[in-house]
Amino acid sequence: AAGAAGAAAVLPGCGGSGGGGRGRVAIVGAGLAGLVAAYELERDGIEVVLLEARERAGGRVQTARNAFYGDQSAELGGEYIDATHRVLLGYVRRLGLDLDDLRGRAGDLDRVLYADGKARRYREAVTPEVQAEIDRFDASVDGLAAPLDPKDPVARGAGLDRRSVADLIEELNIEDEARTLVERRLRDDYTVEPDRLSLLFHAARTKLDARAPASGTDVFRIDGGNERLVGALIDELEAKVDIEAPVTSIDRRADGVTLSVDGVREVQAQYCIVTAPLRLVSEIDFRPALPRRLAEAAAELQYGAATKTPLQYGRRFWVSDGLDGGAVTDLPIGTTWEASTAQVGRAGILMSYASGDAGLRFGRLRDSERLAAAATQVEQVFPDAEDRIRSGATAAWADERWSRGSYAAYAPGQVTRFWRALRRPVDRIYLAGEHCDSYTGYMEGAVRSGRRVARAIARGAR
């Protein structure tokens, strides 16, 4: 929404037709996509202006540090870096950041399956018959994914977009216990319910994940917290991030763009990159209006709900119980895992991750209620957790003003309608963000999209 009314004023240092010899680019949003775009553009000698609506940079990357004792931290937003995330890993190396390698850390530790008020060891509960049913579902998806191009899944998969993943589960008649586990995994991966998830979208993502090594995909976090990448990118920039600067309108002309910031000041540039989540893009007044299909994507593309609640305990009691901290539950907290793996200290942090409809409901609790509920439910799953809690934090992304959801998750019919439109510039306006890349929902998608549009603009500015 627009801020204080009044005559528009040109932002100091941002008026006129542009700074250096190669012009200026205005970037809406200082999450990973916006910061990487700024980093690459400045390396090409192009001036950037970074506008961020929040009071901080980083977007949906947010590390909780001050909430915990002993210099421990947990990720409230984007957490894992997969072995296939080569672009993101490249920036981590280039900026001199260290990684926590999580491969093999759990060793022979088990996890918990909690359902109907009863906790069981996962390896005992998931019998060979149940695992065979899960494998049958995965094999079916692999077969559907085989002919797809993850960069353009529409080319060979339009028919799959008419179906949901729940449709496939039903067609295969997956056994009940396996079905519950498959649906839980899908809900956690995409933060929406399986009946609202495009089968084409899931198959294309599956093909990307198939490139992962045998050791698995979720294998790294940045040492000290993923926000360190945000800080490292900012440190490399000449431009300063203009925080609490929501863009309310964007006027485009043949020779450039004019952005209104909070309705009271203007920024002029030759190009504009909009990296905000699409639900916020739909609130920006574009003049002239965006092309119909792109405007529909901004208004309609589905975003999921994820609520994360890390709790710190005085000791890692789960390890002495032969567990790795992971649990799959039918409780509102959803899934748990250890968020402090590879961090020093006797204390440990368990992450609770509520996703899909449950994540939406859990996120609507007040923070204090959510923390108390999470602590109680963790005790149900891990009885040794009682009275050992030291601290906690929580984030509900669907209710966060400048996110309005966890990340994009294409509903049936949306891949064919929106995939290509989100990747095409509109004159001098480019879109970037995880919703504009094959690695949708990942930090990798954000950095890849930011790099891609920065390179496209740099080519046009030559």
Coordinates of C-alpha atoms in Angstrom, one line a residue:
A1 CA 0.0 0.0 0.0
A2 CA 1.1 3.6 -0.6
G3 CA 2.7 5.5 2.2
A4 CA 2.4 9.1 3.1
A5 CA 0.8 11.3 0.4
G6 CA 2.5 14.3 -1.0
A7 CA 4.2 15.6 -4.1
A8 CA 6.7 13.1 -5.6
A9 CA 10.3 13.9 -5.2
V10 CA 13.3 12.4 -7.0
L11 CA 15.4 10.3 -4.7
P12 CA 18.7 12.0 -4.1
G13 CA 21.3 10.6 -6.3
C14 CA 18.8 8.7 -8.4
G15 CA 17.3 11.4 -10.6
G16 CA 18.1 12.1 -14.2
S17 CA 18.8 9.6 -17.0
G18 CA 21.4 7.5 -15.2
G19 CA 24.8 7.5 -13.6
G20 CA 27.9 5.9 -15.2
G21 CA 28.4 5.4 -18.9
R22 CA 26.4 2.2 -19.0
G23 CA 23.3 3.5 -17.3
R24 CA 21.4 2.5 -14.2
V25 CA 19.2 -0.4 -13.1
A26 CA 16.6 -0.2 -10.4
I27 CA 16.1 -3.5 -8.5
V28 CA 12.9 -4.1 -6.5
G29 CA 13.8 -6.4 -3.6
A30 CA 17.0 -7.1 -1.8
G31 CA 16.6 -10.9 -1.4
L32 CA 19.1 -13.2 -3.0
A33 CA 17.8 -12.6 -6.5
G34 CA 18.1 -8.9 -6.2
L35 CA 21.5 -9.0 -4.5
V36 CA 23.0 -11.3 -7.0
A37 CA 21.7 -9.2 -9.9
A38 CA 23.2 -6.1 -8.3
Y39 CA 26.5 -7.9 -7.8
E40 CA 26.7 -9.0 -11.4
L41 CA 25.6 -5.7 -12.8
E42 CA 28.2 -3.7 -10.8
R43 CA 30.9 -6.1 -12.0
D44 CA 29.8 -5.1 -15.5
G45 CA 30.2 -1.4 -14.7
I46 CA 26.4 -0.7 -14.4
E47 CA 25.0 1.4 -11.6
V48 CA 22.3 -0.1 -9.5
V49 CA 19.7 1.2 -7.1
L50 CA 18.4 -1.4 -4.6
L51 CA 14.9 -0.9 -3.1
E52 CA 13.7 -3.2 -0.3
A53 CA 10.3 -2.9 1.4
R54 CA 11.4 -4.7 4.6
E55 CA 13.5 -3.3 7.3
R56 CA 16.3 -5.7 6.4
A57 CA 17.8 -7.3 3.3
G58 CA 17.7 -11.0 2.6
G59 CA 14.0 -11.6 1.8
R60 CA 13.1 -15.2 2.7
V61 CA 16.6 -16.0 3.9
Q62 CA 16.7 -15.2 7.6
T63 CA 18.9 -16.7 10.2
A64 CA 17.8 -16.6 13.9
R65 CA 21.0 -16.0 15.9
N66 CA 20.1 -13.7 18.9
A67 CA 17.3 -16.1 20.0
F68 CA 19.7 -18.8 21.0
Y69 CA 22.5 -19.4 23.5
G70 CA 26.1 -20.4 22.8
D71 CA 26.4 -18.8 19.4
Q72 CA 24.0 -21.3 17.8
S73 CA 21.7 -20.4 15.0
A74 CA 18.8 -21.7 13.0
E75 CA 17.3 -20.9 9.6
L76 CA 13.8 -19.3 9.7
G77 CA 13.7 -19.2 5.9
G78 CA 15.8 -21.0 3.2
E79 CA 17.9 -23.6 4.8
Y80 CA 19.5 -26.4 2.8
I81 CA 21.9 -26.1 -0.1
D82 CA 21.7 -29.2 -2.4
A83 CA 24.7 -30.8 -4.1
T84 CA 23.2 -29.8 -7.4
H85 CA 23.0 -26.1 -6.6
R86 CA 26.1 -25.3 -8.4
V87 CA 25.4 -21.6 -9.0
L88 CA 24.7 -20.9 -5.4
L89 CA 27.7 -23.0 -4.3
G90 CA 29.8 -21.0 -6.8
Y91 CA 28.9 -17.7 -5.0
V92 CA 29.6 -19.2 -1.6
R93 CA 33.1 -20.2 -2.7
R94 CA 33.8 -16.9 -4.5
L95 CA 32.8 -14.9 -1.4
G96 CA 34.9 -16.9 0.9
L97 CA 32.2 -18.5 3.0
D98 CA 32.5 -21.9 4.6
L99 CA 30.0 -24.7 4.4
D100 CA 28.7 -27.1 7.0
D101 CA 28.8 -30.5 5.3
L102 CA 26.0 -32.5 6.7
R103 CA 26.6 -35.7 4.7
G104 CA 26.9 -38.8 7.0
R105 CA 26.5 -36.8 10.2
A106 CA 23.5 -38.9 11.3
G107 CA 25.4 -42.1 10.9
D108 CA 23.2 -45.0 12.1
L109 CA 20.8 -42.8 14.0
D110 CA 17.1 -43.4 13.4
R111 CA 14.2 -41.0 13.4
V112 CA 10.6 -41.1 14.6
L113 CA 7.3 -41.8 12.9
Y114 CA 4.5 -40.4 15.1
A115 CA 0.9 -41.0 14.3
D116 CA -2.4 -41.6 16.2
G117 CA -0.7 -40.7 19.5
K118 CA 2.0 -43.3 19.1
A119 CA 5.8 -42.9 18.4
R120 CA 7.6 -45.6 16.5
R121 CA 11.1 -45.9 15.2
Y122 CA 11.0 -45.0 11.5
R123 CA 13.0 -48.1 10.3
E124 CA 10.6 -50.4 12.2
A125 CA 7.5 -48.6 11.0
V126 CA 8.4 -48.4 7.4
T127 CA 8.3 -52.0 6.5
P128 CA 9.7 -53.4 3.2
E129 CA 6.1 -53.5 1.9
V130 CA 5.5 -49.8 2.7
Q131 CA 8.9 -48.8 1.2
A132 CA 8.0 -50.8 -2.0
E133 CA 4.8 -48.7 -2.3
I134 CA 6.7 -45.5 -1.9
D135 CA 9.3 -46.7 -4.5
R136 CA 6.4 -47.6 -6.9
F137 CA 5.1 -44.0 -6.7
D138 CA 8.6 -42.6 -7.2
A139 CA 9.3 -44.9 -10.2
S140 CA 6.0 -43.8 -11.8
V141 CA 7.0 -40.1 -11.5
D142 CA 10.5 -40.8 -12.8
G143 CA 8.9 -42.4 -15.9
L144 CA 6.7 -39.3 -16.5
A145 CA 9.7 -37.0 -15.9
A146 CA 12.0 -38.8 -18.4
P147 CA 11.1 -36.9 -21.6
L148 CA 10.8 -33.5 -19.9
D149 CA 13.1 -30.6 -20.2
P150 CA 13.2 -29.0 -16.7
K151 CA 14.0 -25.6 -18.2
D152 CA 10.8 -25.8 -20.4
P153 CA 8.6 -28.5 -19.1
V154 CA 5.7 -27.3 -21.2
A155 CA 7.3 -28.4 -24.4
R156 CA 6.7 -32.1 -23.8
G157 CA 4.5 -32.2 -20.8
A158 CA 1.5 -30.0 -21.2
G159 CA -0.9 -33.0 -20.7
L160 CA 0.6 -33.6 -17.2
D161 CA -0.3 -30.1 -16.2
R162 CA -4.0 -31.0 -16.3
R163 CA -3.5 -33.5 -13.4
S164 CA -2.5 -33.1 -9.8
V165 CA 0.0 -35.3 -7.9
A166 CA -3.0 -36.5 -5.8
D167 CA -4.5 -37.8 -9.1
L168 CA -1.5 -40.0 -9.7
I169 CA -1.5 -41.3 -6.1
E170 CA -5.1 -42.3 -6.6
E171 CA -4.5 -43.9 -10.0
L172 CA -1.7 -46.0 -8.5
N173 CA -3.9 -47.0 -5.5
I174 CA -1.0 -46.5 -3.2
E175 CA -1.4 -48.3 0.1
D176 CA -2.6 -46.2 3.0
E177 CA 0.5 -46.0 5.2
A178 CA 2.8 -45.4 2.2
R179 CA 0.3 -42.8 0.9
T180 CA 0.5 -40.9 4.2
L181 CA 4.3 -40.8 4.0
V182 CA 4.3 -39.8 0.3
E183 CA 1.8 -37.0 0.9
R184 CA 3.8 -35.8 3.9
R185 CA 6.9 -35.6 1.8
L186 CA 5.2 -33.8 -1.0
R187 CA 3.6 -31.3 1.5
D188 CA 7.0 -30.6 3.0
D189 CA 8.7 -30.2 -0.3
Y190 CA 6.2 -27.9 -1.9
T191 CA 4.3 -26.5 1.1
V192 CA 0.9 -27.1 -0.6
E193 CA -1.5 -30.0 -0.5
P194 CA -0.9 -32.7 -3.2
D195 CA -4.3 -32.2 -4.8
R196 CA -3.3 -28.6 -5.5
L197 CA 0.1 -29.5 -7.0
S198 CA 0.6 -29.8 -10.7
L199 CA 1.9 -33.2 -11.7
L200 CA 4.0 -31.6 -14.5
F201 CA 5.6 -29.3 -12.0
H202 CA 6.5 -32.2 -9.7
A203 CA 7.8 -34.3 -12.5
A204 CA 10.0 -31.5 -13.8
R205 CA 11.4 -30.9 -10.3
T206 CA 12.0 -34.6 -9.9
K207 CA 14.1 -34.7 -13.0
L208 CA 16.3 -31.9 -11.5
D209 CA 16.7 -33.8 -8.3
A210 CA 17.6 -36.9 -10.2
R211 CA 20.9 -35.2 -11.0
A212 CA 21.9 -35.4 -7.3
P213 CA 24.7 -37.7 -6.1
A214 CA 23.8 -40.9 -4.3
S215 CA 24.6 -39.2 -1.0
G216 CA 21.4 -37.3 -1.3
T217 CA 20.5 -33.7 -2.0
D218 CA 20.1 -31.7 1.3
V219 CA 23.7 -31.7 2.2
F220 CA 25.0 -28.2 3.1
R221 CA 24.3 -25.1 5.2
I222 CA 26.5 -22.0 5.3
D223 CA 28.6 -22.0 8.4
G224 CA 27.3 -19.3 10.8
G225 CA 24.0 -19.1 9.0
N226 CA 22.7 -18.5 5.5
E227 CA 22.3 -14.8 6.2
R228 CA 26.1 -14.6 5.9
L229 CA 25.7 -14.9 2.1
V230 CA 23.4 -11.9 2.2
G231 CA 25.9 -9.9 4.2
A232 CA 28.8 -11.0 1.9
L233 CA 27.0 -9.9 -1.2
I234 CA 26.1 -6.5 0.4
D235 CA 29.7 -6.0 1.4
E236 CA 30.7 -6.4 -2.3
L237 CA 28.3 -3.7 -3.5
E238 CA 29.0 0.0 -4.0
A239 CA 25.2 0.5 -3.9
K240 CA 23.5 0.7 -0.5
V241 CA 20.3 -1.2 0.2
D242 CA 17.5 1.4 0.6
I243 CA 15.3 -0.4 3.2
E244 CA 11.7 0.3 4.1
A245 CA 11.3 1.5 0.5
P246 CA 8.2 -0.3 -1.0
V247 CA 7.7 0.4 -4.7
T248 CA 4.1 1.3 -5.4
S249 CA 4.2 2.0 -9.2
I250 CA 6.4 1.5 -12.2
D251 CA 6.1 3.6 -15.4
R252 CA 7.9 2.2 -18.4
R253 CA 8.9 4.2 -21.5
A254 CA 10.9 3.4 -24.6
D255 CA 14.1 4.8 -23.0
G256 CA 13.7 3.7 -19.3
V257 CA 11.5 3.4 -16.2
T258 CA 10.3 5.5 -13.3
L259 CA 9.5 3.9 -10.0
S260 CA 7.5 5.5 -7.3
V261 CA 8.8 4.6 -3.8
D262 CA 6.1 4.6 -1.2
G263 CA 4.2 7.2 -3.3
V264 CA 6.4 10.1 -2.2
R265 CA 9.7 9.8 -4.2
E266 CA 10.8 8.6 -7.6
V267 CA 13.7 6.6 -8.9
Q268 CA 14.6 6.7 -12.6
A269 CA 16.6 4.1 -14.4
Q270 CA 17.2 2.5 -17.8
Y271 CA 16.1 -0.9 -16.7
C272 CA 14.2 -2.4 -13.8
I273 CA 14.4 -5.9 -12.2
V274 CA 11.4 -6.9 -10.0
T275 CA 12.4 -9.7 -7.6
A276 CA 9.5 -9.4 -5.1
P277 CA 7.2 -12.4 -4.6
L278 CA 4.4 -12.4 -7.2
R279 CA 1.7 -11.6 -4.7
L280 CA 3.4 -8.3 -4.0
V281 CA 4.1 -7.7 -7.7
S282 CA 0.4 -7.9 -8.3
E283 CA 0.0 -4.9 -5.9
I284 CA 2.4 -2.6 -7.9
D285 CA 0.7 -0.2 -10.4
F286 CA 2.4 -0.9 -13.7
R287 CA 1.8 1.8 -16.4
P288 CA 1.1 0.7 -19.0
A289 CA -0.3 -2.5 -17.5
L290 CA 1.6 -5.8 -17.7
P291 CA 0.7 -8.2 -20.5
R292 CA -2.4 -10.1 -19.6
R293 CA -0.8 -13.5 -19.0
L294 CA 2.0 -12.0 -16.8
A295 CA -0.5 -10.0 -14.8
E296 CA -2.5 -13.2 -14.3
A297 CA 0.6 -15.0 -13.1
A298 CA 1.3 -12.2 -10.6
A299 CA -2.2 -12.4 -9.2
E300 CA -2.8 -16.2 -9.4
L301 CA 0.4 -18.2 -9.2
Q302 CA 0.1 -20.4 -6.1
Y303 CA 2.3 -19.9 -3.1
G304 CA 2.5 -22.4 -0.2
A305 CA 2.5 -22.0 3.5
A306 CA 5.5 -22.9 5.7
T307 CA 5.8 -22.2 9.4
K308 CA 9.2 -22.9 11.0
T309 CA 9.7 -23.1 14.8
P310 CA 13.2 -23.9 16.0
L311 CA 13.5 -24.7 19.7
Q312 CA 16.8 -24.9 21.6
Y313 CA 17.4 -27.6 24.3
G314 CA 20.1 -27.7 26.9
R315 CA 21.4 -31.0 25.4
R316 CA 20.9 -33.0 22.3
F317 CA 18.8 -35.7 24.1
W318 CA 17.8 -37.3 20.8
V319 CA 21.3 -38.5 20.1
S320 CA 21.5 -40.4 23.4
D321 CA 18.2 -42.0 22.4
G322 CA 19.7 -43.2 19.1
L323 CA 17.9 -40.6 17.1
D324 CA 18.9 -37.9 14.6
G325 CA 16.2 -35.4 15.7
G326 CA 14.1 -36.1 12.7
A327 CA 10.4 -37.0 13.0
V328 CA 7.4 -37.3 10.6
T329 CA 4.2 -36.6 12.5
D330 CA 0.5 -36.1 12.1
L331 CA 0.7 -33.2 14.6
P332 CA 0.4 -29.5 13.7
I333 CA 4.2 -29.1 14.0
G334 CA 4.5 -31.5 11.0
T335 CA 8.1 -32.6 10.5
T336 CA 11.2 -32.1 12.7
W337 CA 14.9 -32.2 12.2
E338 CA 18.1 -31.1 14.0
A339 CA 18.9 -27.6 12.9
S340 CA 22.1 -27.4 14.9
T341 CA 24.0 -30.3 13.1
A342 CA 27.7 -29.4 12.8
Q343 CA 27.3 -26.5 15.3
V344 CA 29.5 -26.6 18.4
G345 CA 28.1 -26.9 22.0
R346 CA 26.2 -29.3 24.2
A347 CA 22.9 -27.6 23.4
G348 CA 21.0 -28.4 20.3
I349 CA 18.2 -27.0 18.2
L350 CA 15.2 -29.0 16.9
M351 CA 13.3 -27.5 13.9
S352 CA 9.6 -27.9 13.6
Y353 CA 8.3 -27.5 10.1
A354 CA 4.5 -27.1 9.5
S355 CA 3.6 -27.0 5.8
G356 CA 0.5 -26.9 3.6
D357 CA -2.8 -26.3 5.2
A358 CA -1.4 -27.3 8.6
G359 CA 1.3 -24.7 8.1
L360 CA -1.2 -22.1 7.3
R361 CA -3.3 -22.8 10.4
F362 CA -0.2 -23.1 12.7
G363 CA 1.1 -19.8 11.3
R364 CA -2.1 -18.0 12.3
L365 CA -1.3 -18.5 16.0
R366 CA 0.4 -15.7 17.9
D367 CA 4.1 -16.3 18.2
S368 CA 3.9 -17.0 21.9
E369 CA 1.1 -19.5 21.3
R370 CA 3.0 -21.2 18.4
L371 CA 6.1 -21.5 20.5
A372 CA 4.2 -23.1 23.4
A373 CA 2.3 -25.4 21.1
A374 CA 5.5 -26.5 19.4
A375 CA 7.2 -27.2 22.7
T376 CA 4.3 -29.3 23.9
Q377 CA 4.1 -31.3 20.6
V378 CA 7.8 -32.0 20.5
E379 CA 7.5 -33.5 24.0
Q380 CA 4.8 -35.8 22.7
V381 CA 7.2 -37.1 20.0
F382 CA 10.3 -37.0 22.1
P383 CA 9.4 -37.4 25.8
D384 CA 12.9 -36.6 26.9
A385 CA 12.4 -33.1 25.7
E386 CA 10.4 -32.2 28.8
D387 CA 11.8 -29.3 30.8
R388 CA 15.0 -29.0 28.7
I389 CA 14.0 -26.2 26.4
R390 CA 16.1 -23.0 26.6
S391 CA 14.9 -20.8 23.9
G392 CA 13.0 -20.6 20.6
A393 CA 12.1 -18.6 17.5
T394 CA 9.4 -18.8 14.9
A395 CA 8.4 -17.5 11.5
A396 CA 5.1 -17.9 9.5
W397 CA 5.9 -17.0 5.9
A398 CA 2.3 -17.0 4.6
D399 CA 1.4 -14.2 7.1
E400 CA 4.6 -12.2 6.6
R401 CA 3.7 -8.8 5.0
W402 CA 6.4 -8.8 2.4
S403 CA 6.2 -12.5 1.4
R404 CA 2.6 -13.7 1.6
G405 CA 3.7 -17.3 1.3
S406 CA 6.7 -19.7 1.5
Y407 CA 7.5 -20.1 -2.2
A408 CA 5.9 -20.7 -5.6
A409 CA 4.2 -24.1 -6.2
Y410 CA 2.4 -24.4 -9.5
A411 CA -1.1 -25.6 -9.3
P412 CA -2.6 -27.8 -12.0
G413 CA -2.9 -25.8 -15.2
Q414 CA -0.4 -23.1 -14.1
V415 CA 2.8 -24.4 -15.7
T416 CA 1.3 -24.2 -19.2
R417 CA -0.2 -20.8 -18.4
F418 CA 2.6 -19.0 -16.6
W419 CA 6.0 -20.7 -16.9
R420 CA 7.1 -19.0 -20.1
A421 CA 5.5 -15.6 -19.4
L422 CA 7.5 -15.3 -16.1
R423 CA 10.7 -15.6 -18.0
R424 CA 10.1 -13.0 -20.7
P425 CA 11.0 -9.3 -20.2
V426 CA 8.4 -6.6 -20.7
D427 CA 10.3 -3.9 -22.6
R428 CA 12.9 -2.8 -20.0
I429 CA 11.3 -4.6 -17.0
Y430 CA 12.6 -8.1 -16.0
L431 CA 11.3 -10.4 -13.4
A432 CA 13.6 -12.5 -11.2
G433 CA 13.2 -14.7 -8.1
E434 CA 12.8 -18.3 -7.3
H435 CA 9.4 -18.3 -9.1
C436 CA 11.3 -17.5 -12.4
D437 CA 13.6 -20.5 -12.5
S438 CA 13.6 -24.2 -12.8
Y439 CA 14.8 -24.5 -9.2
T440 CA 11.5 -23.0 -8.0
G441 CA 11.4 -22.8 -4.2
Y442 CA 15.2 -23.0 -3.7
M443 CA 17.8 -20.4 -2.9
E444 CA 19.5 -21.7 -6.1
G445 CA 16.5 -20.6 -8.1
A446 CA 16.8 -17.1 -6.7
V447 CA 20.5 -16.7 -7.5
R448 CA 20.2 -18.3 -10.9
S449 CA 17.4 -16.0 -11.9
G450 CA 19.2 -12.9 -10.6
R451 CA 22.3 -13.8 -12.5
R452 CA 20.4 -14.6 -15.7
V453 CA 18.6 -11.2 -15.9
A454 CA 21.7 -9.3 -15.0
R455 CA 23.5 -10.9 -17.9
A456 CA 20.6 -10.1 -20.2
I457 CA 20.6 -6.5 -19.2
A458 CA 24.4 -6.2 -19.5
R459 CA 24.2 -7.5 -23.0
G460 CA 21.6 -5.0 -23.9
A461 CA 23.5 -2.1 -22.3
R462 CA 26.6 -2.7 -24.5

